[in-house]
mmCIF file of C-alpha atoms and ligand atoms in Angstrom:
data_model
loop_
_atom_site.group_PDB
_atom_site.id
_atom_site.type_symbol
_atom_site.label_atom_id
_atom_site.label_comp_id
_atom_site.label_asym_id
_atom_site.label_seq_id
_atom_site.Cartn_x
_atom_site.Cartn_y
_atom_site.Cartn_z
ATOM 1 C CA UNK A 19 106.418 178.627 88.061
ATOM 2 C CA UNK A 20 109.001 179.469 85.440
ATOM 3 C CA UNK A 21 108.496 182.880 83.857
ATOM 4 C CA UNK A 22 111.546 182.827 81.646
ATOM 5 C CA UNK A 23 110.235 183.379 78.120
ATOM 6 C CA UNK A 24 112.978 181.196 76.690
ATOM 7 C CA UNK A 25 111.528 178.294 78.575
ATOM 8 C CA UNK A 26 108.278 178.723 76.653
ATOM 9 C CA UNK A 27 110.091 178.360 73.350
ATOM 10 C CA UNK A 28 111.840 175.312 74.629
ATOM 11 C CA UNK A 29 108.514 173.865 75.639
ATOM 12 C CA UNK A 30 107.233 174.174 72.065
ATOM 13 C CA UNK A 31 110.316 172.711 70.442
ATOM 14 C CA UNK A 32 110.294 169.932 72.976
ATOM 15 C CA UNK A 33 106.869 168.927 71.743
ATOM 16 C CA UNK A 34 108.138 168.913 68.184
ATOM 17 C CA UNK A 35 110.907 166.572 69.184
ATOM 18 C CA UNK A 36 108.513 164.211 70.849
ATOM 19 C CA UNK A 37 106.248 164.151 67.839
ATOM 20 C CA UNK A 38 109.172 163.211 65.655
ATOM 21 C CA UNK A 39 109.876 160.347 68.049
ATOM 22 C CA UNK A 40 113.517 161.048 67.746
ATOM 23 C CA UNK A 41 116.552 160.580 69.916
ATOM 24 C CA UNK A 42 114.818 162.065 72.976
ATOM 25 C CA UNK A 43 113.093 158.758 73.631
ATOM 26 C CA UNK A 44 115.826 157.513 75.856
ATOM 27 C CA UNK A 45 115.750 160.571 78.099
ATOM 28 C CA UNK A 46 113.278 161.031 80.885
ATOM 29 C CA UNK A 47 111.118 164.138 80.857
ATOM 30 C CA UNK A 48 113.161 165.663 83.615
ATOM 31 C CA UNK A 49 116.467 165.128 81.788
ATOM 32 C CA UNK A 50 114.998 166.779 78.761
ATOM 33 C CA UNK A 51 113.914 169.830 80.720
ATOM 34 C CA UNK A 52 117.377 170.225 82.116
ATOM 35 C CA UNK A 53 119.169 169.558 78.867
ATOM 36 C CA UNK A 54 117.001 171.631 76.576
ATOM 37 C CA UNK A 55 118.750 174.669 77.948
ATOM 38 C CA UNK A 56 122.010 173.604 76.320
ATOM 39 C CA UNK A 57 120.575 171.770 73.392
ATOM 40 C CA UNK A 58 119.987 174.969 71.483
ATOM 41 C CA UNK A 59 123.395 176.327 72.200
ATOM 42 C CA UNK A 60 126.000 176.025 69.495
ATOM 43 C CA UNK A 61 128.802 173.482 69.750
ATOM 44 C CA UNK A 62 131.299 176.242 70.446
ATOM 45 C CA UNK A 63 129.134 178.227 72.824
ATOM 46 C CA UNK A 64 129.948 178.466 76.525
ATOM 47 C CA UNK A 65 133.275 176.711 76.409
ATOM 48 C CA UNK A 66 133.325 176.532 80.165
ATOM 49 C CA UNK A 67 133.862 172.828 80.602
ATOM 50 C CA UNK A 68 136.574 170.313 80.116
ATOM 51 C CA UNK A 69 136.415 166.943 78.447
ATOM 52 C CA UNK A 70 136.334 164.306 81.114
ATOM 53 C CA UNK A 71 138.755 162.190 79.138
ATOM 54 C CA UNK A 72 141.346 164.537 77.672
ATOM 55 C CA UNK A 73 140.532 167.793 79.490
ATOM 56 C CA UNK A 74 140.083 169.674 76.254
ATOM 57 C CA UNK A 75 137.778 172.675 76.436
ATOM 58 C CA UNK A 76 134.241 171.709 75.568
ATOM 59 C CA UNK A 77 130.996 173.610 75.308
ATOM 60 C CA UNK A 78 127.973 173.358 77.552
ATOM 61 C CA UNK A 79 126.366 171.507 74.612
ATOM 62 C CA UNK A 80 129.044 168.856 74.608
ATOM 63 C CA UNK A 81 128.856 168.527 78.349
ATOM 64 C CA UNK A 82 125.186 167.714 78.276
ATOM 65 C CA UNK A 83 124.887 165.969 74.902
ATOM 66 C CA UNK A 84 128.269 164.334 74.383
ATOM 67 C CA UNK A 85 128.462 162.720 77.771
ATOM 68 C CA UNK A 86 130.843 165.378 79.037
ATOM 69 C CA UNK A 87 133.423 164.641 76.365
ATOM 70 C CA UNK A 88 134.867 166.559 73.441
ATOM 71 C CA UNK A 89 133.830 165.526 69.950
ATOM 72 C CA UNK A 90 136.939 163.393 69.502
ATOM 73 C CA UNK A 91 136.547 161.345 72.676
ATOM 74 C CA UNK A 92 132.826 161.049 72.155
ATOM 75 C CA UNK A 93 133.308 159.616 68.726
ATOM 76 C CA UNK A 94 135.920 157.209 69.964
ATOM 77 C CA UNK A 95 133.630 156.092 72.763
ATOM 78 C CA UNK A 96 130.513 155.549 70.673
ATOM 79 C CA UNK A 97 131.608 154.826 67.124
HETATM 80 ZN ZN1 ZN B 30 138.407 164.688 74.811
#
């Protein structure tokens, strides 16, 4: 269905993650599929989003992996 070659790479790395039994455990397979697209982006890539708490510019990575918050707010929320 999906002929994007990038998706193939993601598929492989996804398997690696599962084998390591890492942090992906809490995510459903569907979430992982959707999020893998941004997982490999750098923290400062695609700064097209705003922190939901302080409205600071955040990357697509932060949006998906830091609960839509900038690093600061994310750390305050979870640590
Ligand atoms: Zn923030």
